[in-house]
mmCIF file of C-alpha atoms in Angstrom:
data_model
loop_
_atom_site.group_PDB
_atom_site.id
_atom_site.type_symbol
_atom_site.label_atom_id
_atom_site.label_comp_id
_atom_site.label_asym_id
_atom_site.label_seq_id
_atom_site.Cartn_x
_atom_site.Cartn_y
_atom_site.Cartn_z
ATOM 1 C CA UNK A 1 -11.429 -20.900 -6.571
ATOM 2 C CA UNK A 2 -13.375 -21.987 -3.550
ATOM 3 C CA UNK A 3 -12.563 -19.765 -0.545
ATOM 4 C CA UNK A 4 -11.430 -20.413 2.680
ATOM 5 C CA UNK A 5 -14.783 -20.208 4.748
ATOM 6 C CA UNK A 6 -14.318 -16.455 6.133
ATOM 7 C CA UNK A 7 -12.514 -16.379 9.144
ATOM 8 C CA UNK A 8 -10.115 -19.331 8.329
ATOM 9 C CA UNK A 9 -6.926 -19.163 6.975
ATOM 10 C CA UNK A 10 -6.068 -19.563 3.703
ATOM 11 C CA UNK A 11 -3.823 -22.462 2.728
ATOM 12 C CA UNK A 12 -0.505 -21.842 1.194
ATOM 13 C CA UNK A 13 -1.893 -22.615 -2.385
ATOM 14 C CA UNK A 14 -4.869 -20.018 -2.197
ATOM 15 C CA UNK A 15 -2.305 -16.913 -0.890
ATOM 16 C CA UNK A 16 -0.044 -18.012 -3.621
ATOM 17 C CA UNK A 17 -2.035 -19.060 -6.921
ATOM 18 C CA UNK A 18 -5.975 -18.367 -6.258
ATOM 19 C CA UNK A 19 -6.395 -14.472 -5.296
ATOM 20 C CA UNK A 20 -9.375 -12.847 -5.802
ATOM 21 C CA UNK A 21 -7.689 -10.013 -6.550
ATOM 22 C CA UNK A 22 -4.692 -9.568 -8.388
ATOM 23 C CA UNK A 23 -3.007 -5.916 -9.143
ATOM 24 C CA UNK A 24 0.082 -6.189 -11.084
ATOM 25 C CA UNK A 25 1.167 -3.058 -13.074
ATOM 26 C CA UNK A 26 0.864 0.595 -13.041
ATOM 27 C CA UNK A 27 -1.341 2.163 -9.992
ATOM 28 C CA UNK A 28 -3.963 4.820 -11.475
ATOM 29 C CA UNK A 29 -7.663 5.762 -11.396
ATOM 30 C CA UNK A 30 -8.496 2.800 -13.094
ATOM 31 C CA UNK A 31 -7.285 0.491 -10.941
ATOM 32 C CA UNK A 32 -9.552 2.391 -8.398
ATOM 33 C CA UNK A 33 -12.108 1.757 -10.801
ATOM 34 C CA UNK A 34 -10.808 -2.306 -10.889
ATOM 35 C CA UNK A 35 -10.533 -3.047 -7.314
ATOM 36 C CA UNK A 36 -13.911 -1.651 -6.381
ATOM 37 C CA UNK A 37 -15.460 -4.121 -9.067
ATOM 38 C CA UNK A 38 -13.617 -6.695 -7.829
ATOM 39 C CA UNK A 39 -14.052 -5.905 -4.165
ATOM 40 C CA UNK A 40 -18.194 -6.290 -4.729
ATOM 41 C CA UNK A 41 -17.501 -9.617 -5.966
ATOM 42 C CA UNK A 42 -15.640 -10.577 -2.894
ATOM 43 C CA UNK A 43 -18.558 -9.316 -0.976
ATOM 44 C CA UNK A 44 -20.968 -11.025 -2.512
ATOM 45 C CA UNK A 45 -18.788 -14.356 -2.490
ATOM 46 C CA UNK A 46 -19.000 -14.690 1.277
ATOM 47 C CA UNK A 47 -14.701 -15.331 1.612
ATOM 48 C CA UNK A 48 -11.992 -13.509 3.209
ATOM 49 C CA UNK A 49 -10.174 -11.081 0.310
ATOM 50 C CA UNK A 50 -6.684 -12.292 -0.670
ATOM 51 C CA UNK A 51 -5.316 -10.018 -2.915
ATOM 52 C CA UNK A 52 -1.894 -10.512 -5.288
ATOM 53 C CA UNK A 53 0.437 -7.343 -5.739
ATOM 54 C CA UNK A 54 2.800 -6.997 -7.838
ATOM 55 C CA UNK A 55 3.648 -3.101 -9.209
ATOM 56 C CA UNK A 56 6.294 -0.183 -9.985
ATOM 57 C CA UNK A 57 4.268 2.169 -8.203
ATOM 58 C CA UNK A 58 1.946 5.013 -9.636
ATOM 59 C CA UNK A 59 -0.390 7.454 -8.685
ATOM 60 C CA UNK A 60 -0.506 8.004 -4.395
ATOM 61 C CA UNK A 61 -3.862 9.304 -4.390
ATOM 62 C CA UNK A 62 -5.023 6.712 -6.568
ATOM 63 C CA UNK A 63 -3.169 3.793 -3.954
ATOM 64 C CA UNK A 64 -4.358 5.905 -0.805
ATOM 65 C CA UNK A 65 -8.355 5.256 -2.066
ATOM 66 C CA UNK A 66 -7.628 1.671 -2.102
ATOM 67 C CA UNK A 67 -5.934 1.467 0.976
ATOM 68 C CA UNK A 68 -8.630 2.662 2.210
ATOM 69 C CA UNK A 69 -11.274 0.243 0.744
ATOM 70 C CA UNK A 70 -9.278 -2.314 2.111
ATOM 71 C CA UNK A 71 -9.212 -1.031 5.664
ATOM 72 C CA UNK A 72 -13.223 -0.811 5.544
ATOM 73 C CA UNK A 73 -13.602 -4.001 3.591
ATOM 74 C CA UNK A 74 -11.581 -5.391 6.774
ATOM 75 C CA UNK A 75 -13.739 -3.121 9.602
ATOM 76 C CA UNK A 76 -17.371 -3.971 7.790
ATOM 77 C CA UNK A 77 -17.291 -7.070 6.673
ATOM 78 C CA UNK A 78 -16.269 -9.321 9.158
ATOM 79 C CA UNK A 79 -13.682 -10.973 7.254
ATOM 80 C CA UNK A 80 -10.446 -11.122 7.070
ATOM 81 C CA UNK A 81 -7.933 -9.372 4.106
ATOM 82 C CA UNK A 82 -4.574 -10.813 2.854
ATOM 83 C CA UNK A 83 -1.792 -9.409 0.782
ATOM 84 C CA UNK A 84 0.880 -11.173 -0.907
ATOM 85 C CA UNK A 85 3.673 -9.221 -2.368
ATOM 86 C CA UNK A 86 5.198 -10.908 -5.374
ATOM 87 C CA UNK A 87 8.591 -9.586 -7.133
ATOM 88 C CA UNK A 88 7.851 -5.742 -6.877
ATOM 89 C CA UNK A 89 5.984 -4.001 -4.565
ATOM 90 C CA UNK A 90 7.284 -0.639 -4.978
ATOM 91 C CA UNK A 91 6.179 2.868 -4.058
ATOM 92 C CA UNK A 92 2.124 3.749 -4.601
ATOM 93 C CA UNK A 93 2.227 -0.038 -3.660
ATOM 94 C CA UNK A 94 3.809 0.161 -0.200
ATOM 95 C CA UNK A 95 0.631 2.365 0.676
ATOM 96 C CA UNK A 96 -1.605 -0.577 -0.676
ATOM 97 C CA UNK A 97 0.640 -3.387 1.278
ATOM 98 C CA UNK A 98 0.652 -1.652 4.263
ATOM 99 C CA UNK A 99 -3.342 -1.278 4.566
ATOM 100 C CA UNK A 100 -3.235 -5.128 5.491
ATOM 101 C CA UNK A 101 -1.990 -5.606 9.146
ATOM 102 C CA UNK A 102 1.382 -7.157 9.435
ATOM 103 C CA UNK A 103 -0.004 -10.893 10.195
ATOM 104 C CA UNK A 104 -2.007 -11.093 6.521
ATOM 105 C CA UNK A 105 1.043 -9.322 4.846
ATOM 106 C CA UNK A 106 3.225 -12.062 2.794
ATOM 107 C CA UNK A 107 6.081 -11.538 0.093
ATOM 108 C CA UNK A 108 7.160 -14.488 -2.419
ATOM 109 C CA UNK A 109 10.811 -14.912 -1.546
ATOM 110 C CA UNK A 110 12.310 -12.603 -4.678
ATOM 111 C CA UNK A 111 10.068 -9.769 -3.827
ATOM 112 C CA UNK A 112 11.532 -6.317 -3.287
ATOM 113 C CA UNK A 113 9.619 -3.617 -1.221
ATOM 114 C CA UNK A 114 10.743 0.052 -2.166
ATOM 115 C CA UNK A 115 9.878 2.952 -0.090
ATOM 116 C CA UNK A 116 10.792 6.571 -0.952
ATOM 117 C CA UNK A 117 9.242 10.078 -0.144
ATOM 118 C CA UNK A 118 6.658 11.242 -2.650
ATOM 119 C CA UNK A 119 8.188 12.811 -5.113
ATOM 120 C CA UNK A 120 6.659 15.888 -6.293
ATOM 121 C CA UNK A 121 7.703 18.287 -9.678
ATOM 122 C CA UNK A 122 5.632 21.286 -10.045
ATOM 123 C CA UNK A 123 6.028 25.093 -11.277
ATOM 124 C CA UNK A 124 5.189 27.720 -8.967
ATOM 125 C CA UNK A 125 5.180 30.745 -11.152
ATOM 126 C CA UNK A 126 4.873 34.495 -8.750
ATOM 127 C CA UNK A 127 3.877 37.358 -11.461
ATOM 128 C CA UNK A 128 1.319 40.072 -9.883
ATOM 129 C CA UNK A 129 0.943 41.681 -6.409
ATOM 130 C CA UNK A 130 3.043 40.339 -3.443
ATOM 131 C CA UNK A 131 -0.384 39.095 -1.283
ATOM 132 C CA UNK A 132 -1.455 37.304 -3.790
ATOM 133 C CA UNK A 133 2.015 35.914 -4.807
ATOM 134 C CA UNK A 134 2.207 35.135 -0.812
ATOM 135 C CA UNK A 135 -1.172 33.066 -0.880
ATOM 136 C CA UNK A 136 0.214 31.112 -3.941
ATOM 137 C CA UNK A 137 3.419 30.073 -1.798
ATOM 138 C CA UNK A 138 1.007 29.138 1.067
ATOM 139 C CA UNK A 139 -1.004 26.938 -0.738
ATOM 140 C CA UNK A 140 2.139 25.043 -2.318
ATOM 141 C CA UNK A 141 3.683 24.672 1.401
ATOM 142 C CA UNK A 142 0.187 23.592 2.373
ATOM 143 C CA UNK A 143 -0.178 20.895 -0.073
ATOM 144 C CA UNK A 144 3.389 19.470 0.326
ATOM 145 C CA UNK A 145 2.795 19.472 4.331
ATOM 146 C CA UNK A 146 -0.623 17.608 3.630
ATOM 147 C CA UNK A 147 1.442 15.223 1.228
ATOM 148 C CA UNK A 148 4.134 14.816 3.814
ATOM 149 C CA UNK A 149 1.494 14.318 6.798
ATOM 150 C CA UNK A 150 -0.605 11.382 5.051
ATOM 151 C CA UNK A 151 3.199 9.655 3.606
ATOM 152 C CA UNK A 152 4.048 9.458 7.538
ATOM 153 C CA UNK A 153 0.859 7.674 8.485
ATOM 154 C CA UNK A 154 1.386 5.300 5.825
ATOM 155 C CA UNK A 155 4.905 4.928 7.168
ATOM 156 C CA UNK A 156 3.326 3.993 10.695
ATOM 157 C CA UNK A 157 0.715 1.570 9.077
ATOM 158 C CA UNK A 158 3.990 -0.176 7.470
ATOM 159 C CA UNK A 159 6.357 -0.243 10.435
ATOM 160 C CA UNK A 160 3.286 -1.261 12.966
ATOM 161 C CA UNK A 161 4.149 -4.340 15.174
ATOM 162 C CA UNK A 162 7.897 -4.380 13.269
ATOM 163 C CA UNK A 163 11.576 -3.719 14.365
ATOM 164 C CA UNK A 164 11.523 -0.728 12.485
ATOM 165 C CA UNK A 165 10.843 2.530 13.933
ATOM 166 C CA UNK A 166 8.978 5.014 11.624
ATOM 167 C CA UNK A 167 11.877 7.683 11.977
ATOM 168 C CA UNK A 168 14.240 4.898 10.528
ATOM 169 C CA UNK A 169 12.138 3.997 7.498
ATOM 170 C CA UNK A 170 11.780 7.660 7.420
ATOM 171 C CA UNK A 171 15.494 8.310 7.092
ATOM 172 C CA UNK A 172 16.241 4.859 5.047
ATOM 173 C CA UNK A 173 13.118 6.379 2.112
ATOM 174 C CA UNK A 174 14.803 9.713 2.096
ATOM 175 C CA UNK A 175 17.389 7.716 -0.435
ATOM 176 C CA UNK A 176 15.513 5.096 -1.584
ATOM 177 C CA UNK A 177 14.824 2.181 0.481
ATOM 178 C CA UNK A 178 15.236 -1.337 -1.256
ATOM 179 C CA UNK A 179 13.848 -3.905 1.735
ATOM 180 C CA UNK A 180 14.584 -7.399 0.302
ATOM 181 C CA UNK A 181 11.281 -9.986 1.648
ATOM 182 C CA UNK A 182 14.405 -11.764 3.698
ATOM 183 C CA UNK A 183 15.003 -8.547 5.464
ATOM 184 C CA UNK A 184 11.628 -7.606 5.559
ATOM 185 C CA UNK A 185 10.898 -10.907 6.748
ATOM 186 C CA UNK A 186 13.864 -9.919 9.805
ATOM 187 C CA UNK A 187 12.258 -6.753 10.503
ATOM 188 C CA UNK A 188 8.901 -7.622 11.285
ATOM 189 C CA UNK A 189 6.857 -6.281 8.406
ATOM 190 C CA UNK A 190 5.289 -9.497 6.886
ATOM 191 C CA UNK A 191 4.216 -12.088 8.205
ATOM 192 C CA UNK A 192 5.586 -14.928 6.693
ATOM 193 C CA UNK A 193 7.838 -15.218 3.455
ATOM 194 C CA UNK A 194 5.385 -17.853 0.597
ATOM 195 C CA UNK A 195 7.774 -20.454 -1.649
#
């Protein structure tokens, strides 16, 4: 692939078949590990970063760390970062997707975007004096209002410069939310829709 000199858009041919990255599959510590590899390289090669996504989800820790790569790739380097969604961008991918500001975010026309709260399952066992059973409670609330905190702020990145409030995609993830790259498209979230 020959980049786009940085600063110039890409053409329809390099957001849809040349990426210099591509994520498709499960989000997890190693694709931390991938996308910092791959993120030198795009350094080194002088071009803006156009990046493929395609995933179920995964780990939201895992997609938070390269969200945030992406935002300082885009603040440090002086070049420009694109995203195009293809078929699936679901969950752990949403926070990925929405780390790329809403004109250099692109779906293919049968991708789906699903956004949901984080879902948590854990065990909180209580068995020994009250305090400490108290301070076990406490740092179970704690960690679920952290959890809840940094999910909203992802919300905003997504909804930024849309239609879409961040109380209604709030209310719309509490059961699920399908968005469809036409309504996406409607709402204000991408850019652009690629064929």
């Amino acid at each position: 692939m020959s980049p786009a000199p940085a600063g110039q858009a890409p053409s329809l041919r390099q957001l849809l078949f040349e990426p210099n990255i591509s994520v498709n599959g499960l989000i997890d510590d190693s694709t931390v590990v991938f996308l910092l590899g791959r993120l030198e390289a795009v350094r080194q090669s002088g071009g803006d970063l156009i990046m493929e996504l395609n995933t179920n989800g995964g780990d939201a820790d895992a997609a938070r760390r390269i969200a945030l790569e992406i935002r300082l790739f885009r603040q440090h380097s002086g070049r420009n970062a694109y995203c195009v969604g293809k078929t699936k961008v679901y969950s752990a991918g949403v926070t990925i997707f929405a780390a790329f500001p809403k004109p250099f975010r692109f779906l293919t026309t049968d991708a789906v975007l699903l956004v949901h709260e984080r879902r948590m399952q854990t065990s909180v066992e209580l068995n020994g004096p009250m305090k400490s059973s108290i301070q076990i409670v406490r740092e179970q609330l704690a960690l679920l209002e952290t959890a809840e905190r940094l999910e909203m702020e992802g919300f905003k990145e997504l909804v930024e410069g849309s239609s879409l409030s961040v109380d209604e995609l709030y209310r719309r993830a509490t059961t699920n939310c399908y968005i469809h790259a036409e309504e996406a498209l409607e709402l204000g979230i991408v850019a652009d829709l690629l064929r």
